């Protein structure tokens, strides 16, 4: 076990985490600093998520939001939404100061294992990535995800930010062996 994996503690998010999680998610998706490589700041402006949106998601029984903590501070989160034999992975955020240190790989691997512990008959992991995020698509490809060719419009009515360029969502899947 690496030092990186030993220091993170995982748990399910609670309503008490809302403020910290909204800050983390918006920072990871919309801020840019020297460590950040997952930001959408140059492509989308505005909040990625609000307290109200996250609170509604947490009330969904099919939605599990995992948090990773270091010394009781939330440094990452990742969501799993279960649907029949698939689980959609989303709301994946690593605190900007924690990026580029291998934590994303660990959090994603933990989430995949956790999903199978909840629903052992899962057949596929599904995620949606912005088409312009080539470095992120490559990251997921290295983890076994494949682009399916399914493309959807950016969800303008979802209140997840305003695109500054032409954006689409690209579906990626990983078949569970």
PDB file of C-alpha atoms in Angstrom:
ATOM      1  CA  UNK A   1       0.000   0.000   0.000  1.00  0.00           C
ATOM      2  CA  UNK A   2       1.358   3.398  -0.978  1.00  0.00           C
ATOM      3  CA  UNK A   3       1.639   6.328   1.375  1.00  0.00           C
ATOM      4  CA  UNK A   4      -0.910   8.171  -0.757  1.00  0.00           C
ATOM      5  CA  UNK A   5      -3.612   5.535  -0.240  1.00  0.00           C
ATOM      6  CA  UNK A   6      -2.908   5.156   3.472  1.00  0.00           C
ATOM      7  CA  UNK A   7      -3.657   8.766   4.380  1.00  0.00           C
ATOM      8  CA  UNK A   8      -7.119   9.048   2.831  1.00  0.00           C
ATOM      9  CA  UNK A   9     -10.206   7.967   4.754  1.00  0.00           C
ATOM     10  CA  UNK A  10     -13.416   7.389   2.808  1.00  0.00           C
ATOM     11  CA  UNK A  11     -17.017   7.786   3.899  1.00  0.00           C
ATOM     12  CA  UNK A  12     -20.461   8.688   2.597  1.00  0.00           C
ATOM     13  CA  UNK A  13     -21.231  12.423   2.454  1.00  0.00           C
ATOM     14  CA  UNK A  14     -23.836  13.820   4.813  1.00  0.00           C
ATOM     15  CA  UNK A  15     -25.965  16.969   4.824  1.00  0.00           C
ATOM     16  CA  UNK A  16     -23.430  18.436   7.281  1.00  0.00           C
ATOM     17  CA  UNK A  17     -20.816  18.310   4.491  1.00  0.00           C
ATOM     18  CA  UNK A  18     -22.804  20.451   2.032  1.00  0.00           C
ATOM     19  CA  UNK A  19     -20.912  23.727   2.430  1.00  0.00           C
ATOM     20  CA  UNK A  20     -17.478  22.091   2.293  1.00  0.00           C
ATOM     21  CA  UNK A  21     -18.449  19.946  -0.705  1.00  0.00           C
ATOM     22  CA  UNK A  22     -19.928  22.825  -2.703  1.00  0.00           C
ATOM     23  CA  UNK A  23     -16.722  24.797  -2.098  1.00  0.00           C
ATOM     24  CA  UNK A  24     -14.538  21.809  -3.090  1.00  0.00           C
ATOM     25  CA  UNK A  25     -16.498  21.004  -6.255  1.00  0.00           C
ATOM     26  CA  UNK A  26     -16.637  24.619  -7.435  1.00  0.00           C
ATOM     27  CA  UNK A  27     -12.921  25.083  -6.701  1.00  0.00           C
ATOM     28  CA  UNK A  28     -11.944  21.908  -8.569  1.00  0.00           C
ATOM     29  CA  UNK A  29     -14.103  22.687 -11.607  1.00  0.00           C
ATOM     30  CA  UNK A  30     -13.834  26.474 -11.817  1.00  0.00           C
ATOM     31  CA  UNK A  31     -10.552  27.664 -10.234  1.00  0.00           C
ATOM     32  CA  UNK A  32      -7.091  27.489 -11.688  1.00  0.00           C
ATOM     33  CA  UNK A  33      -3.780  27.343  -9.841  1.00  0.00           C
ATOM     34  CA  UNK A  34      -0.389  25.759 -10.547  1.00  0.00           C
ATOM     35  CA  UNK A  35      -1.541  22.219  -9.607  1.00  0.00           C
ATOM     36  CA  UNK A  36      -4.900  22.282 -11.345  1.00  0.00           C
ATOM     37  CA  UNK A  37      -5.298  20.338 -14.542  1.00  0.00           C
ATOM     38  CA  UNK A  38      -8.968  19.389 -14.262  1.00  0.00           C
ATOM     39  CA  UNK A  39     -10.452  22.872 -14.217  1.00  0.00           C
ATOM     40  CA  UNK A  40     -13.108  23.870 -16.717  1.00  0.00           C
ATOM     41  CA  UNK A  41     -12.484  27.578 -16.012  1.00  0.00           C
ATOM     42  CA  UNK A  42     -11.493  28.433 -19.578  1.00  0.00           C
ATOM     43  CA  UNK A  43     -14.538  26.619 -21.016  1.00  0.00           C
ATOM     44  CA  UNK A  44     -17.359  27.293 -18.515  1.00  0.00           C
ATOM     45  CA  UNK A  45     -18.127  30.175 -16.160  1.00  0.00           C
ATOM     46  CA  UNK A  46     -20.404  30.202 -13.148  1.00  0.00           C
ATOM     47  CA  UNK A  47     -20.952  27.742 -10.348  1.00  0.00           C
ATOM     48  CA  UNK A  48     -20.601  24.046 -11.095  1.00  0.00           C
ATOM     49  CA  UNK A  49     -22.990  23.196  -8.251  1.00  0.00           C
ATOM     50  CA  UNK A  50     -25.060  24.942  -5.588  1.00  0.00           C
ATOM     51  CA  UNK A  51     -25.960  23.841  -2.060  1.00  0.00           C
ATOM     52  CA  UNK A  52     -29.549  23.304  -3.168  1.00  0.00           C
ATOM     53  CA  UNK A  53     -28.520  21.110  -6.135  1.00  0.00           C
ATOM     54  CA  UNK A  54     -26.220  18.975  -3.996  1.00  0.00           C
ATOM     55  CA  UNK A  55     -28.808  18.679  -1.237  1.00  0.00           C
ATOM     56  CA  UNK A  56     -31.360  17.380  -3.761  1.00  0.00           C
ATOM     57  CA  UNK A  57     -28.865  14.840  -5.087  1.00  0.00           C
ATOM     58  CA  UNK A  58     -28.074  13.581  -1.575  1.00  0.00           C
ATOM     59  CA  UNK A  59     -31.787  12.888  -1.042  1.00  0.00           C
ATOM     60  CA  UNK A  60     -31.819  10.477  -4.027  1.00  0.00           C
ATOM     61  CA  UNK A  61     -31.562   6.857  -2.795  1.00  0.00           C
ATOM     62  CA  UNK A  62     -29.711   5.804  -5.972  1.00  0.00           C
ATOM     63  CA  UNK A  63     -27.051   8.492  -5.467  1.00  0.00           C
ATOM     64  CA  UNK A  64     -24.013   7.862  -3.259  1.00  0.00           C
ATOM     65  CA  UNK A  65     -21.507  10.671  -2.760  1.00  0.00           C
ATOM     66  CA  UNK A  66     -18.217   9.429  -1.375  1.00  0.00           C
ATOM     67  CA  UNK A  67     -15.798  11.804   0.276  1.00  0.00           C
ATOM     68  CA  UNK A  68     -12.100  11.289   0.845  1.00  0.00           C
ATOM     69  CA  UNK A  69     -10.661  12.987   3.904  1.00  0.00           C
ATOM     70  CA  UNK A  70      -7.217  13.758   5.191  1.00  0.00           C
ATOM     71  CA  UNK A  71      -7.093  14.577   8.890  1.00  0.00           C
ATOM     72  CA  UNK A  72     -10.862  15.270   8.899  1.00  0.00           C
ATOM     73  CA  UNK A  73     -10.649  17.670   5.936  1.00  0.00           C
ATOM     74  CA  UNK A  74     -12.528  16.735   2.757  1.00  0.00           C
ATOM     75  CA  UNK A  75     -10.005  16.700  -0.102  1.00  0.00           C
ATOM     76  CA  UNK A  76     -11.985  14.799  -2.749  1.00  0.00           C
ATOM     77  CA  UNK A  77     -15.411  13.520  -3.677  1.00  0.00           C
ATOM     78  CA  UNK A  78     -16.925  11.248  -6.283  1.00  0.00           C
ATOM     79  CA  UNK A  79     -20.541  10.358  -6.936  1.00  0.00           C
ATOM     80  CA  UNK A  80     -22.118   7.089  -7.964  1.00  0.00           C
ATOM     81  CA  UNK A  81     -25.636   6.947  -9.382  1.00  0.00           C
ATOM     82  CA  UNK A  82     -26.941   3.396  -9.650  1.00  0.00           C
ATOM     83  CA  UNK A  83     -29.269   2.391 -12.494  1.00  0.00           C
ATOM     84  CA  UNK A  84     -30.101  -1.278 -13.199  1.00  0.00           C
ATOM     85  CA  UNK A  85     -26.787  -2.919 -14.184  1.00  0.00           C
ATOM     86  CA  UNK A  86     -24.821   0.323 -14.613  1.00  0.00           C
ATOM     87  CA  UNK A  87     -23.427   2.963 -12.314  1.00  0.00           C
ATOM     88  CA  UNK A  88     -22.744   6.496 -13.489  1.00  0.00           C
ATOM     89  CA  UNK A  89     -19.668   8.160 -12.028  1.00  0.00           C
ATOM     90  CA  UNK A  90     -19.735  11.928 -11.696  1.00  0.00           C
ATOM     91  CA  UNK A  91     -19.204  14.913  -9.415  1.00  0.00           C
ATOM     92  CA  UNK A  92     -15.574  13.792  -9.283  1.00  0.00           C
ATOM     93  CA  UNK A  93     -13.486  16.505  -7.673  1.00  0.00           C
ATOM     94  CA  UNK A  94     -10.044  16.663  -6.122  1.00  0.00           C
ATOM     95  CA  UNK A  95      -9.116  19.796  -4.156  1.00  0.00           C
ATOM     96  CA  UNK A  96      -6.846  21.924  -6.386  1.00  0.00           C
ATOM     97  CA  UNK A  97      -3.913  21.727  -3.932  1.00  0.00           C
ATOM     98  CA  UNK A  98      -4.183  17.923  -3.950  1.00  0.00           C
ATOM     99  CA  UNK A  99      -4.198  17.480  -7.726  1.00  0.00           C
ATOM    100  CA  UNK A 100      -1.284  16.034  -9.712  1.00  0.00           C
ATOM    101  CA  UNK A 101      -0.277  13.747  -6.839  1.00  0.00           C
ATOM    102  CA  UNK A 102      -2.018  10.500  -7.832  1.00  0.00           C
ATOM    103  CA  UNK A 103      -5.108  10.939  -5.662  1.00  0.00           C
ATOM    104  CA  UNK A 104      -7.510  10.929  -8.622  1.00  0.00           C
ATOM    105  CA  UNK A 105      -6.469   7.393  -9.546  1.00  0.00           C
ATOM    106  CA  UNK A 106      -6.950   6.245  -5.960  1.00  0.00           C
ATOM    107  CA  UNK A 107     -10.335   7.891  -5.500  1.00  0.00           C
ATOM    108  CA  UNK A 108     -11.636   6.507  -8.808  1.00  0.00           C
ATOM    109  CA  UNK A 109     -10.400   2.988  -7.971  1.00  0.00           C
ATOM    110  CA  UNK A 110     -11.994   3.195  -4.535  1.00  0.00           C
ATOM    111  CA  UNK A 111     -15.313   4.336  -6.045  1.00  0.00           C
ATOM    112  CA  UNK A 112     -15.329   1.484  -8.562  1.00  0.00           C
ATOM    113  CA  UNK A 113     -14.700  -1.066  -5.789  1.00  0.00           C
ATOM    114  CA  UNK A 114     -17.294   0.559  -3.542  1.00  0.00           C
ATOM    115  CA  UNK A 115     -19.899   0.431  -6.345  1.00  0.00           C
ATOM    116  CA  UNK A 116     -19.413  -3.316  -6.694  1.00  0.00           C
ATOM    117  CA  UNK A 117     -19.733  -3.766  -2.932  1.00  0.00           C
ATOM    118  CA  UNK A 118     -23.145  -2.072  -3.125  1.00  0.00           C
ATOM    119  CA  UNK A 119     -24.339  -3.859  -6.275  1.00  0.00           C
ATOM    120  CA  UNK A 120     -22.334  -6.963  -7.176  1.00  0.00           C
ATOM    121  CA  UNK A 121     -24.107  -7.555 -10.516  1.00  0.00           C
ATOM    122  CA  UNK A 122     -23.021  -4.266 -12.082  1.00  0.00           C
ATOM    123  CA  UNK A 123     -21.909  -4.655 -15.683  1.00  0.00           C
ATOM    124  CA  UNK A 124     -20.585  -1.219 -16.590  1.00  0.00           C
ATOM    125  CA  UNK A 125     -19.254   2.063 -15.220  1.00  0.00           C
ATOM    126  CA  UNK A 126     -20.487   5.102 -17.159  1.00  0.00           C
ATOM    127  CA  UNK A 127     -19.284   8.692 -17.161  1.00  0.00           C
ATOM    128  CA  UNK A 128     -19.752  11.851 -19.198  1.00  0.00           C
ATOM    129  CA  UNK A 129     -16.794  14.116 -20.022  1.00  0.00           C
ATOM    130  CA  UNK A 130     -16.675  17.471 -21.809  1.00  0.00           C
ATOM    131  CA  UNK A 131     -15.482  16.954 -25.386  1.00  0.00           C
ATOM    132  CA  UNK A 132     -12.813  19.657 -25.029  1.00  0.00           C
ATOM    133  CA  UNK A 133     -11.217  17.948 -22.008  1.00  0.00           C
ATOM    134  CA  UNK A 134      -8.835  15.773 -24.008  1.00  0.00           C
ATOM    135  CA  UNK A 135      -6.406  15.341 -21.079  1.00  0.00           C
ATOM    136  CA  UNK A 136      -9.258  14.069 -18.909  1.00  0.00           C
ATOM    137  CA  UNK A 137     -10.511  11.724 -21.641  1.00  0.00           C
ATOM    138  CA  UNK A 138      -6.950  10.360 -21.876  1.00  0.00           C
ATOM    139  CA  UNK A 139      -6.821   9.930 -18.064  1.00  0.00           C
ATOM    140  CA  UNK A 140     -10.007   7.835 -18.117  1.00  0.00           C
ATOM    141  CA  UNK A 141      -8.819   5.898 -21.182  1.00  0.00           C
ATOM    142  CA  UNK A 142      -5.705   4.873 -19.226  1.00  0.00           C
ATOM    143  CA  UNK A 143      -8.090   3.551 -16.532  1.00  0.00           C
ATOM    144  CA  UNK A 144      -9.945   1.321 -19.002  1.00  0.00           C
ATOM    145  CA  UNK A 145     -12.767   3.646 -20.088  1.00  0.00           C
ATOM    146  CA  UNK A 146     -13.689   3.805 -23.768  1.00  0.00           C
ATOM    147  CA  UNK A 147     -15.545   6.477 -25.694  1.00  0.00           C
ATOM    148  CA  UNK A 148     -18.822   5.011 -26.949  1.00  0.00           C
ATOM    149  CA  UNK A 149     -19.496   7.547 -29.684  1.00  0.00           C
ATOM    150  CA  UNK A 150     -22.562   8.836 -27.803  1.00  0.00           C
ATOM    151  CA  UNK A 151     -22.470  12.629 -27.577  1.00  0.00           C
ATOM    152  CA  UNK A 152     -25.025  14.885 -25.886  1.00  0.00           C
ATOM    153  CA  UNK A 153     -25.474  18.637 -25.803  1.00  0.00           C
ATOM    154  CA  UNK A 154     -24.123  20.554 -22.828  1.00  0.00           C
ATOM    155  CA  UNK A 155     -26.971  20.733 -20.281  1.00  0.00           C
ATOM    156  CA  UNK A 156     -27.686  24.479 -20.459  1.00  0.00           C
ATOM    157  CA  UNK A 157     -30.831  24.102 -18.332  1.00  0.00           C
ATOM    158  CA  UNK A 158     -29.077  22.221 -15.495  1.00  0.00           C
ATOM    159  CA  UNK A 159     -27.529  25.349 -13.920  1.00  0.00           C
ATOM    160  CA  UNK A 160     -23.997  23.922 -13.990  1.00  0.00           C
ATOM    161  CA  UNK A 161     -22.315  26.888 -15.608  1.00  0.00           C
ATOM    162  CA  UNK A 162     -22.405  28.802 -18.873  1.00  0.00           C
ATOM    163  CA  UNK A 163     -20.255  27.492 -21.746  1.00  0.00           C
ATOM    164  CA  UNK A 164     -17.756  29.917 -23.274  1.00  0.00           C
ATOM    165  CA  UNK A 165     -17.027  27.599 -26.209  1.00  0.00           C
ATOM    166  CA  UNK A 166     -19.021  24.958 -28.103  1.00  0.00           C
ATOM    167  CA  UNK A 167     -19.311  22.089 -25.608  1.00  0.00           C
ATOM    168  CA  UNK A 168     -20.718  18.592 -25.711  1.00  0.00           C
ATOM    169  CA  UNK A 169     -20.708  15.669 -23.304  1.00  0.00           C
ATOM    170  CA  UNK A 170     -18.932  12.520 -24.457  1.00  0.00           C
ATOM    171  CA  UNK A 171     -19.994   9.196 -22.964  1.00  0.00           C
ATOM    172  CA  UNK A 172     -17.262   6.868 -21.718  1.00  0.00           C
ATOM    173  CA  UNK A 173     -17.818   3.347 -20.415  1.00  0.00           C
ATOM    174  CA  UNK A 174     -15.771   0.682 -18.709  1.00  0.00           C
ATOM    175  CA  UNK A 175     -17.067  -2.862 -18.828  1.00  0.00           C
ATOM    176  CA  UNK A 176     -16.756  -4.610 -15.477  1.00  0.00           C
ATOM    177  CA  UNK A 177     -14.952  -7.915 -15.828  1.00  0.00           C
TER     178      UNK A 177
END
